[in-house]
Coordinates of C-alpha atoms in Angstrom, one line a residue:
M22 CA 93.0 108.1 104.8
V23 CA 92.9 108.5 108.7
R24 CA 93.1 112.2 109.4
P25 CA 94.0 113.8 112.8
V26 CA 91.5 116.1 114.5
S27 CA 93.5 119.3 114.2
M28 CA 95.8 121.0 111.5
P29 CA 93.3 120.5 108.6
T30 CA 95.5 122.7 106.6
L31 CA 98.4 120.3 106.8
C32 CA 96.1 117.4 105.6
E33 CA 94.8 119.6 102.7
L34 CA 98.3 120.3 101.6
L35 CA 99.2 116.7 101.6
E36 CA 96.4 116.1 99.2
K37 CA 97.9 118.5 96.8
K38 CA 101.6 118.2 97.2
I39 CA 104.5 116.2 98.7
L40 CA 105.8 117.9 101.8
I41 CA 109.5 118.2 102.3
M42 CA 111.2 117.7 105.8
D43 CA 114.6 119.0 106.6
G44 CA 117.8 117.0 106.6
A45 CA 120.3 116.0 109.2
M46 CA 120.9 118.3 112.2
G47 CA 124.0 116.4 113.5
T48 CA 125.7 116.5 110.1
M49 CA 125.3 120.3 110.0
I50 CA 126.5 120.7 113.6
Q51 CA 129.7 118.9 112.8
R52 CA 130.5 121.4 110.2
Y53 CA 131.0 124.0 113.1
T54 CA 133.8 122.1 114.7
L55 CA 132.6 123.0 118.0
T56 CA 134.4 122.6 121.5
E57 CA 133.5 121.5 124.9
E58 CA 132.9 125.1 125.9
D59 CA 130.4 125.5 123.1
F60 CA 128.3 122.8 124.8
R61 CA 128.8 124.1 128.3
G62 CA 128.2 127.8 127.6
S63 CA 127.1 129.7 130.6
A64 CA 124.3 127.3 131.5
F65 CA 126.2 124.2 132.3
P66 CA 129.9 125.4 133.5
D67 CA 130.1 123.1 136.4
S68 CA 129.2 119.8 134.9
K69 CA 131.4 117.0 135.9
I70 CA 130.8 114.9 132.8
P71 CA 132.1 116.1 129.3
L72 CA 129.1 117.4 127.4
K73 CA 130.7 117.6 123.8
G74 CA 128.4 115.6 121.6
N75 CA 125.2 116.3 123.5
N76 CA 123.7 118.3 120.5
D77 CA 120.4 119.1 122.2
L78 CA 122.2 121.4 124.6
L79 CA 123.1 123.7 121.9
S80 CA 119.6 124.9 121.7
I81 CA 120.4 126.5 125.1
T82 CA 124.2 127.3 124.6
R83 CA 124.4 128.1 121.1
P84 CA 121.1 129.0 119.8
D85 CA 122.6 131.1 116.9
I86 CA 123.9 127.8 115.4
I87 CA 120.8 125.9 115.7
K88 CA 118.6 128.6 114.4
A89 CA 121.0 129.1 111.4
I90 CA 120.8 125.5 110.5
H91 CA 117.0 125.6 110.7
L92 CA 117.1 128.6 108.3
E93 CA 119.3 126.9 105.9
Y94 CA 116.8 124.0 105.5
L95 CA 113.9 126.3 105.3
N96 CA 115.7 128.5 102.6
A97 CA 116.4 125.1 100.7
G98 CA 112.6 124.6 100.5
A99 CA 111.6 122.6 103.6
D100 CA 108.0 122.7 104.7
I101 CA 108.7 120.8 108.0
I102 CA 111.8 121.2 110.2
E103 CA 112.5 119.3 113.2
T104 CA 113.3 120.4 116.7
N105 CA 116.9 119.8 117.9
T106 CA 115.6 117.3 120.6
F107 CA 116.4 113.7 119.4
S108 CA 117.8 112.9 122.9
G109 CA 115.5 115.3 124.8
T110 CA 114.3 112.8 127.5
T111 CA 115.5 112.3 131.2
I112 CA 116.4 108.8 130.2
S113 CA 118.8 109.9 127.5
Q114 CA 120.1 112.9 129.4
A115 CA 120.8 110.8 132.5
D116 CA 124.1 109.8 130.7
Y117 CA 125.1 113.4 131.3
E118 CA 123.4 113.8 134.6
L119 CA 121.3 116.5 133.1
E120 CA 117.8 115.3 133.7
S121 CA 116.8 118.6 135.3
A122 CA 117.7 120.4 132.1
V123 CA 115.1 118.3 129.9
Y124 CA 112.2 120.8 130.0
E125 CA 114.5 123.8 129.0
I126 CA 116.1 121.7 126.2
N127 CA 112.8 120.9 124.6
F128 CA 111.1 124.2 125.2
Q129 CA 114.0 126.4 123.9
S130 CA 114.5 123.9 120.9
A131 CA 110.8 124.2 120.1
K132 CA 111.0 128.1 120.5
L133 CA 113.9 128.3 118.1
A134 CA 112.4 126.2 115.4
K135 CA 109.2 128.2 115.6
E136 CA 110.9 131.4 115.3
A137 CA 112.8 130.2 112.2
A138 CA 109.5 128.7 110.6
M139 CA 107.6 132.0 111.3
E140 CA 110.3 134.1 109.7
T141 CA 110.1 132.2 106.4
S142 CA 106.4 131.1 106.3
T143 CA 104.1 132.7 103.7
P144 CA 100.5 132.0 102.9
E145 CA 101.7 130.4 99.7
K146 CA 104.3 128.1 101.6
P147 CA 103.4 127.8 105.3
R148 CA 106.2 126.2 107.4
Y149 CA 105.6 123.6 110.2
V150 CA 107.7 122.4 113.2
A151 CA 107.8 118.8 114.3
G152 CA 108.8 118.2 117.7
A153 CA 111.6 115.4 117.4
I154 CA 111.0 112.6 119.9
G155 CA 113.9 110.0 119.5
P156 CA 114.0 106.4 120.6
T157 CA 116.2 107.0 123.8
N158 CA 119.2 104.9 124.4
R159 CA 117.2 102.1 126.2
T160 CA 114.8 99.4 125.0
C161 CA 111.6 98.1 126.8
S162 CA 111.5 95.0 124.9
I163 CA 114.9 93.4 125.1
S164 CA 116.9 92.4 128.1
P165 CA 120.5 93.9 128.0
D166 CA 121.7 90.8 129.8
V167 CA 121.5 87.6 127.9
N168 CA 121.8 85.6 131.0
R169 CA 118.8 87.3 132.6
P170 CA 116.1 87.2 130.0
G171 CA 113.3 88.5 132.5
Y172 CA 115.4 91.6 133.1
R173 CA 114.5 94.9 131.6
A174 CA 116.7 98.1 131.9
V175 CA 113.6 100.3 131.6
S176 CA 109.8 99.8 132.1
F177 CA 107.0 101.0 129.9
D178 CA 105.8 103.2 132.7
D179 CA 109.3 104.7 133.1
M180 CA 109.4 105.3 129.4
A181 CA 106.1 106.8 129.1
K182 CA 106.8 109.3 132.0
A183 CA 109.9 110.4 130.3
Y184 CA 108.2 110.9 126.9
K185 CA 105.5 112.8 128.7
Q186 CA 107.9 115.5 130.1
Q187 CA 109.3 115.8 126.6
V188 CA 106.0 116.2 125.0
E189 CA 104.7 118.8 127.4
A190 CA 107.8 121.0 126.9
L191 CA 107.7 120.7 123.1
I192 CA 104.0 121.7 123.1
D193 CA 104.7 124.7 125.4
G194 CA 107.5 125.8 123.0
G195 CA 105.0 125.8 120.0
V196 CA 105.5 122.8 117.8
D197 CA 102.8 122.0 115.2
I198 CA 103.5 118.4 115.0
L199 CA 104.8 115.5 117.2
L200 CA 107.3 113.2 115.4
V201 CA 108.2 109.9 117.2
E202 CA 111.2 108.8 115.1
T203 CA 114.0 106.4 114.5
V204 CA 111.9 103.7 116.2
F205 CA 113.8 100.5 116.8
D206 CA 111.6 99.1 119.4
T207 CA 107.9 99.4 119.1
L208 CA 107.3 99.1 122.7
N209 CA 109.2 102.3 123.3
A210 CA 107.2 104.0 120.5
K211 CA 103.8 102.7 122.1
A212 CA 105.0 104.2 125.4
G213 CA 105.7 107.5 123.6
L214 CA 102.3 107.4 121.8
F215 CA 100.7 106.5 125.2
A216 CA 102.2 109.5 126.8
I217 CA 101.1 111.8 123.9
Q218 CA 97.6 110.8 124.1
E219 CA 97.6 111.2 127.9
V220 CA 98.9 114.9 127.4
F221 CA 96.3 115.5 124.7
E222 CA 93.6 114.3 127.0
E223 CA 94.8 116.4 129.9
R224 CA 95.3 119.7 127.7
K225 CA 92.1 119.1 125.7
L226 CA 94.1 119.4 122.4
Q227 CA 95.2 117.4 119.5
L228 CA 98.2 117.7 117.4
P229 CA 99.3 115.7 114.3
I230 CA 101.4 112.7 115.1
M231 CA 104.1 111.3 112.8
V232 CA 105.9 108.0 113.4
S233 CA 109.0 106.9 111.7
G234 CA 110.9 103.6 112.3
T235 CA 114.2 102.4 111.3
I236 CA 115.2 99.3 109.4
T237 CA 118.7 98.5 110.4
D238 CA 120.1 96.2 107.8
A239 CA 119.3 94.0 104.8
S240 CA 117.4 91.6 107.0
G241 CA 114.4 94.2 106.6
R242 CA 113.8 94.3 110.3
T243 CA 114.1 96.9 113.1
L244 CA 116.9 96.5 115.7
S245 CA 114.3 94.6 117.9
G246 CA 113.6 92.2 114.9
Q247 CA 110.2 93.5 113.7
T248 CA 109.2 93.4 109.9
A249 CA 107.8 96.3 108.2
E250 CA 104.2 94.8 108.4
A251 CA 104.5 94.1 112.1
F252 CA 105.7 97.7 112.7
L253 CA 102.8 99.1 110.9
I254 CA 100.0 96.9 112.7
S255 CA 101.6 97.5 116.2
L256 CA 101.2 101.3 115.8
S257 CA 98.0 101.6 113.8
H258 CA 95.7 102.2 116.8
V259 CA 96.6 105.8 117.0
P260 CA 95.1 108.2 114.3
L261 CA 98.5 109.2 112.8
L262 CA 99.2 111.8 110.4
S263 CA 102.0 109.7 108.8
I264 CA 104.0 106.5 109.2
G265 CA 107.4 105.8 107.6
F266 CA 111.0 104.9 107.8
N267 CA 114.2 107.0 108.4
C268 CA 117.9 106.7 109.1
A269 CA 120.1 103.4 108.9
L270 CA 119.6 102.9 105.0
G271 CA 120.1 105.0 101.9
A272 CA 117.0 105.8 99.9
E273 CA 117.7 103.0 97.2
T274 CA 117.9 100.4 99.9
M275 CA 115.0 101.8 102.0
K276 CA 112.6 101.8 99.0
Q277 CA 111.4 98.2 99.3
Y278 CA 110.2 98.7 102.9
I279 CA 108.5 102.1 102.0
E280 CA 106.6 99.9 99.4
V281 CA 105.1 97.7 102.2
L282 CA 103.8 100.8 104.0
A283 CA 102.4 102.4 100.8
K284 CA 100.4 99.3 100.0
K285 CA 99.1 98.8 103.6
A286 CA 99.3 102.1 105.7
P287 CA 95.9 103.8 106.2
F288 CA 98.0 107.0 106.9
Y289 CA 100.2 109.3 104.8
V290 CA 103.7 107.8 104.3
S291 CA 107.0 109.4 105.1
A292 CA 110.6 108.7 104.1
Y293 CA 113.7 110.5 105.2
P294 CA 116.7 108.2 104.4
N295 CA 120.4 108.6 105.1
A296 CA 122.7 109.8 102.4
G297 CA 123.7 106.2 101.9
L298 CA 125.6 104.1 104.4
P299 CA 128.7 105.6 106.2
N300 CA 132.1 104.7 104.8
E301 CA 135.1 103.5 106.7
F302 CA 135.6 107.2 108.2
G303 CA 132.0 107.5 109.2
Q304 CA 131.3 109.9 106.3
Y305 CA 128.3 109.7 104.0
D306 CA 129.1 109.7 100.2
E307 CA 125.6 109.9 98.6
S308 CA 125.4 113.0 96.6
P309 CA 122.4 115.3 96.3
E310 CA 122.0 114.2 92.7
F311 CA 121.9 110.5 93.5
M312 CA 119.5 111.0 96.3
G313 CA 117.2 113.1 94.0
Q314 CA 117.3 110.2 91.5
Q315 CA 116.0 107.9 94.2
V316 CA 113.4 110.2 95.3
E317 CA 112.1 110.5 91.8
K318 CA 111.4 106.6 91.7
F319 CA 109.7 107.0 95.0
M320 CA 107.4 109.7 93.4
S321 CA 106.8 107.8 90.1
E322 CA 105.4 104.8 91.9
G323 CA 103.3 107.0 94.3
L324 CA 104.9 105.7 97.4
V325 CA 105.4 108.7 99.6
N326 CA 103.6 111.8 100.9
I327 CA 106.4 113.3 102.9
V328 CA 110.2 113.2 102.1
G329 CA 113.3 114.5 104.0
G330 CA 116.8 113.4 104.9
C331 CA 118.5 111.9 107.9
C332 CA 122.2 111.2 108.6
G333 CA 124.7 112.7 106.2
T334 CA 122.0 114.8 104.3
T335 CA 122.4 118.6 103.9
P336 CA 120.5 121.6 102.6
A337 CA 122.0 120.7 99.2
H338 CA 120.4 117.3 99.3
M339 CA 117.1 118.9 100.2
K340 CA 117.3 121.5 97.6
E341 CA 117.8 118.7 95.0
V342 CA 114.8 116.8 96.5
V343 CA 112.7 119.9 96.1
R344 CA 113.7 120.4 92.6
V345 CA 112.7 116.9 91.7
I346 CA 109.5 116.9 93.4
D347 CA 108.3 120.1 91.8
Q348 CA 108.5 118.4 88.5
M349 CA 106.6 115.4 89.5
P350 CA 102.7 114.9 89.5
I351 CA 100.9 113.5 92.7
T352 CA 99.9 109.9 92.5
Q353 CA 97.1 108.7 94.8
R354 CA 97.7 105.4 96.7
V355 CA 95.3 102.5 96.8
V356 CA 95.6 101.0 100.4
N357 CA 94.9 97.3 101.0
R358 CA 94.7 97.3 104.8
E359 CA 95.5 93.9 106.4
I360 CA 93.9 92.9 109.6
G361 CA 95.6 90.8 112.2
A362 CA 98.0 90.9 115.2
S363 CA 101.7 90.9 115.6
S364 CA 104.6 89.8 117.8
L365 CA 107.8 91.6 118.2
Y366 CA 108.9 89.9 115.0
Q367 CA 106.0 89.3 112.6
F368 CA 102.5 90.0 111.5
V369 CA 99.9 87.3 111.5
P370 CA 96.6 88.0 109.5
F371 CA 93.4 87.0 111.3
R372 CA 92.3 85.3 108.1
Q373 CA 94.7 82.7 106.8
Q374 CA 94.7 81.8 103.1
N375 CA 94.7 78.0 103.3
T376 CA 93.7 77.2 106.9
Y377 CA 92.0 78.6 110.0
L378 CA 93.7 80.7 112.5
S379 CA 94.9 78.5 115.4
I380 CA 95.3 79.9 118.9
G381 CA 97.4 77.7 120.9
E382 CA 96.1 77.4 124.4
R383 CA 98.5 75.1 126.3
T384 CA 100.0 78.3 127.9
N385 CA 96.8 78.7 129.9
A386 CA 97.2 77.9 133.6
N387 CA 93.4 76.8 133.8
G388 CA 93.8 74.5 130.6
S389 CA 97.2 72.9 130.8
R390 CA 98.3 71.0 133.9
A391 CA 101.9 71.1 132.7
F392 CA 101.8 74.9 132.3
R393 CA 100.1 75.4 135.6
D394 CA 102.6 73.1 137.3
A395 CA 105.6 75.3 135.8
L396 CA 103.8 78.4 136.8
L397 CA 103.4 77.3 140.4
A398 CA 107.0 76.2 140.5
E399 CA 108.0 79.5 138.9
D400 CA 110.0 77.4 136.4
W401 CA 109.8 80.2 133.8
Q402 CA 112.0 78.3 131.3
S403 CA 109.5 75.3 131.2
C404 CA 106.8 77.8 130.5
V405 CA 108.7 79.2 127.6
E406 CA 109.4 75.6 126.2
I407 CA 105.7 74.8 126.3
A408 CA 105.1 78.0 124.2
R409 CA 107.8 77.0 121.8
D410 CA 106.1 73.5 121.4
Q411 CA 103.0 75.1 120.2
I412 CA 104.9 77.2 117.7
R413 CA 106.4 74.1 116.4
D414 CA 102.9 72.4 116.2
G415 CA 101.7 75.2 114.0
A416 CA 99.9 77.5 116.1
H417 CA 99.5 81.1 114.8
M418 CA 98.9 83.0 118.2
L419 CA 99.4 82.0 121.7
D420 CA 96.9 82.4 124.5
L421 CA 98.6 83.4 127.8
S422 CA 96.6 82.9 131.0
V423 CA 98.2 83.0 134.5
D424 CA 94.9 83.4 136.5
Y425 CA 95.3 81.0 139.3
V426 CA 94.1 81.2 142.8
G427 CA 96.7 82.3 145.3
R428 CA 99.1 83.7 142.6
D429 CA 100.1 87.2 142.1
G430 CA 98.6 87.5 138.5
V431 CA 100.1 90.9 137.8
A432 CA 103.6 89.7 138.6
D433 CA 103.3 86.3 136.8
M434 CA 102.0 88.2 133.7
K435 CA 104.8 90.7 133.7
E436 CA 107.3 87.8 134.0
L437 CA 105.9 85.7 131.2
A438 CA 104.5 88.3 128.8
F439 CA 108.1 89.8 128.8
R440 CA 109.7 86.5 128.2
F441 CA 107.2 85.5 125.6
A442 CA 107.8 88.8 123.9
T443 CA 111.2 87.8 122.7
T444 CA 111.2 84.1 122.8
S445 CA 108.0 83.7 120.8
T446 CA 107.8 84.7 117.2
L447 CA 103.9 84.6 117.5
P448 CA 101.5 87.3 118.7
I449 CA 100.1 86.9 122.1
V450 CA 96.4 86.4 123.2
L451 CA 96.3 87.9 126.7
D452 CA 93.6 85.9 128.6
S453 CA 92.5 87.1 132.0
T454 CA 89.3 88.4 133.8
E455 CA 91.3 91.0 135.8
P456 CA 92.1 94.4 134.0
A457 CA 95.4 94.8 136.2
V458 CA 96.7 91.6 134.8
L459 CA 95.8 92.5 131.2
E460 CA 97.4 95.8 131.6
A461 CA 100.6 94.2 132.9
G462 CA 100.9 92.1 129.8
L463 CA 100.1 94.8 127.3
K464 CA 103.0 96.9 128.9
Q465 CA 105.4 94.1 128.0
L466 CA 104.4 93.5 124.6
G467 CA 105.8 95.5 121.7
G468 CA 103.5 93.9 119.0
R469 CA 99.7 94.1 118.7
S470 CA 98.1 91.7 121.1
V471 CA 94.6 90.3 121.4
I472 CA 92.6 90.6 124.6
N473 CA 90.5 87.6 125.6
S474 CA 87.9 88.6 126.5
V475 CA 85.1 91.0 127.1
N476 CA 81.4 90.3 127.8
Y477 CA 78.4 91.7 129.4
E478 CA 78.3 89.2 132.3
D479 CA 78.2 92.0 134.9
G480 CA 76.6 94.6 132.4
D481 CA 78.4 97.6 130.7
G482 CA 78.1 100.2 133.4
P483 CA 81.0 102.2 134.6
K484 CA 82.1 99.6 137.3
S485 CA 81.6 96.6 135.1
R486 CA 84.5 94.5 133.9
F487 CA 83.8 95.5 130.3
A488 CA 84.0 99.2 131.0
R489 CA 87.4 98.6 133.0
I490 CA 89.0 96.4 130.1
M491 CA 88.0 98.6 127.2
P492 CA 90.0 101.5 127.9
L493 CA 93.1 99.3 127.9
V494 CA 92.2 97.8 124.6
K495 CA 91.8 101.3 123.1
E496 CA 95.0 102.7 124.8
H497 CA 97.2 99.9 123.5
G498 CA 95.6 99.1 120.3
A499 CA 94.7 95.5 121.0
A500 CA 92.2 93.5 119.1
V501 CA 89.5 91.8 121.2
I502 CA 87.7 88.5 121.6
A503 CA 84.0 89.2 122.6
L504 CA 82.0 86.5 124.2
T505 CA 78.1 86.0 123.7
I506 CA 77.4 86.4 127.5
D507 CA 75.1 89.0 128.7
E508 CA 73.4 89.8 132.1
D509 CA 71.2 86.8 131.8
G510 CA 74.1 84.4 131.3
Q511 CA 75.7 82.6 128.5
A512 CA 73.6 82.8 125.2
R513 CA 72.2 79.5 124.4
D514 CA 70.1 79.6 121.2
A515 CA 71.2 81.2 117.9
Q516 CA 69.0 84.3 118.2
W517 CA 70.1 85.1 121.7
K518 CA 73.7 84.7 120.5
L519 CA 73.1 87.1 117.4
K520 CA 71.4 89.6 119.8
V521 CA 74.4 89.9 122.0
S522 CA 76.8 89.8 119.2
R523 CA 75.0 92.8 117.6
R524 CA 75.2 94.6 121.0
L525 CA 78.9 94.0 121.3
I526 CA 79.7 95.0 117.7
N527 CA 77.7 98.0 117.9
D528 CA 79.1 99.1 121.4
L529 CA 82.8 98.3 120.4
T530 CA 82.5 100.3 117.0
A531 CA 80.4 103.2 118.1
N532 CA 81.7 103.7 121.7
W533 CA 85.3 102.5 121.5
G534 CA 86.3 103.3 118.0
M535 CA 87.1 99.8 117.0
R536 CA 86.8 98.5 113.5
V537 CA 84.6 95.5 112.9
D538 CA 87.4 93.3 111.5
D539 CA 89.4 93.8 114.8
I540 CA 86.6 92.0 116.8
L541 CA 86.6 88.3 117.1
I542 CA 83.1 87.1 118.3
D543 CA 83.0 83.8 120.2
C544 CA 79.7 82.4 120.0
L545 CA 80.1 80.0 123.0
T546 CA 80.0 77.0 122.9
F547 CA 80.3 73.8 120.7
P548 CA 79.8 70.6 122.8
I549 CA 78.6 67.8 120.9
A550 CA 79.2 64.6 123.3
T551 CA 78.1 65.6 126.8
G552 CA 75.1 63.2 126.7
Q553 CA 73.1 66.0 128.5
E554 CA 69.7 66.9 127.1
E555 CA 70.1 70.6 128.0
T556 CA 73.3 70.8 125.9
R557 CA 72.2 68.5 123.1
R558 CA 71.3 71.4 120.6
D559 CA 74.2 73.7 121.7
G560 CA 76.5 73.0 119.0
I561 CA 73.8 73.3 116.3
E562 CA 72.8 76.6 117.7
T563 CA 76.4 77.8 117.6
L564 CA 76.9 76.9 114.1
N565 CA 73.6 78.6 113.2
A566 CA 74.6 81.7 115.2
I567 CA 77.9 82.0 113.3
K568 CA 76.2 81.7 109.9
A569 CA 73.8 84.4 110.5
L570 CA 76.5 86.6 112.1
K571 CA 78.8 86.4 109.1
E572 CA 75.9 87.2 106.8
E573 CA 75.0 90.4 108.8
F574 CA 78.5 91.4 109.5
P575 CA 80.7 89.7 106.8
N576 CA 84.0 91.6 108.1
V577 CA 83.7 90.5 111.7
Q578 CA 85.9 87.7 112.8
T579 CA 84.7 84.6 114.7
T580 CA 86.6 82.1 117.1
L581 CA 85.4 78.8 118.7
G582 CA 87.2 76.7 121.3
V583 CA 87.6 73.4 119.6
S584 CA 88.1 71.4 123.0
N585 CA 84.5 72.0 123.6
V586 CA 83.6 69.6 121.1
S587 CA 84.7 66.7 123.5
F588 CA 83.3 67.6 126.7
G589 CA 82.1 64.6 128.5
L590 CA 84.3 62.0 126.9
N591 CA 87.4 60.2 128.6
P592 CA 90.8 61.8 127.7
A593 CA 91.7 59.3 125.1
A594 CA 88.4 59.9 123.2
R595 CA 88.7 63.7 123.6
I596 CA 92.1 63.5 121.8
V597 CA 90.8 61.6 119.0
L598 CA 87.7 63.9 118.5
N599 CA 89.7 67.1 119.0
S600 CA 91.9 66.0 116.3
V601 CA 89.2 65.6 113.8
F602 CA 88.2 69.3 114.3

């Protein structure tokens, strides 16, 4: 299992027992039948907008209630309680024109929860506070206007900025864990994780990070359309404490999606379901006893390490969960991590069962005249149709390159990557030599992308292209295509190709924290029909290099441009020869 740098005690506990989270905050607040005055208090008497329902404010205006709820869950046996900060970002608080109150909301919420945890914590049963970071009421991935598919209500940078403010205040308030929860759009979550890592780097600290998504209905997908496998691979670049699902579904319905994470996640797994689905009156009918029965099934199959409750759950639900868990033995999971990329919708493994992985390259401005003409005309819909044609033709991923002399590559990449994110079911290979263009694409894609490419053409010094691209790869969790090119040029013979490959693999794993199976080596190139003496053996040398590379690094991926095989032939002959390969 991947372990976070700090909080070793928490990891030690998770090896010995199932940890219990608290239940719903909103459900408990509703029991107090609060008025508008309770939400305003002395802090917000002059607000022009009704504040009732903005529960995060109660940490400031009615701290007695929030602390009392925390204590109820702690007394029921919770090991981890969440701060009352689900809507604690400037983006969410903008609906109430209370952006200026965000720091105080998060700081006071964290302080209250910490006080409650400290009051009930013992050496035998330590208590922890998770800073709750909600999904906001905006989405980075999907246009809110069906007639404007290229429009976004909020950008990745805007989302990251808002999350950073929240994270800083939660840490100042004393949280032990950061919890990015109820994720319905992984691009939002990636912005949150980006912000968290930025704060960690600036403050020279590290806290455990939990991530929890939400499957919205029986389709088994998040609101943005992502499967459980795609959700997992999109966020696995961060060394999480746990990953799981919460909200939307009851425990019985959620179980099949938790099973996916239990089989494939290299982290601890969490589940905190609703008390069933809401009835026609918006109430939740699932009893503590029924929830306890479902949790017992989770436990008997060894699916989870952290269990809690979401909408409709109460201290009575958590008390029953504690009773069930105390009677159950710990079962260790066997993880079978899959390697690949993902779109906003689906996961695609790098190693296909019955065929090779096909990367469609007709969405490349340097390789397709039709795509280049559509790009130059800014005919975005035609660009999308070319991508869809490749999907219909059986491609597994799409190579997107907008590099063209005289064009604004960053603007073009933003436009097309955003459109491809929602109109293509396939993962995107971002293809550019410019770091700024690659970054623009990464910030539009909620899935896990592949960067094409890195090499040592201008070395690996601090100003090299390699050194400028790799931080982006690490920050956004992309896989990478690495070319066998070094300071002396493109490697021509097998030994040279193997030497550069070793250097790339050692560099990417040792210095950039990549796994070998997330690296795709391109042993350049595979021409067999040029008629030129100097390239006569290139194809053979490439095949020999790939064979030797696979023997030395069996887990590394390899890729090869098929069109190279027909260099030197006329167009009709190229089509025939390419089709053979």
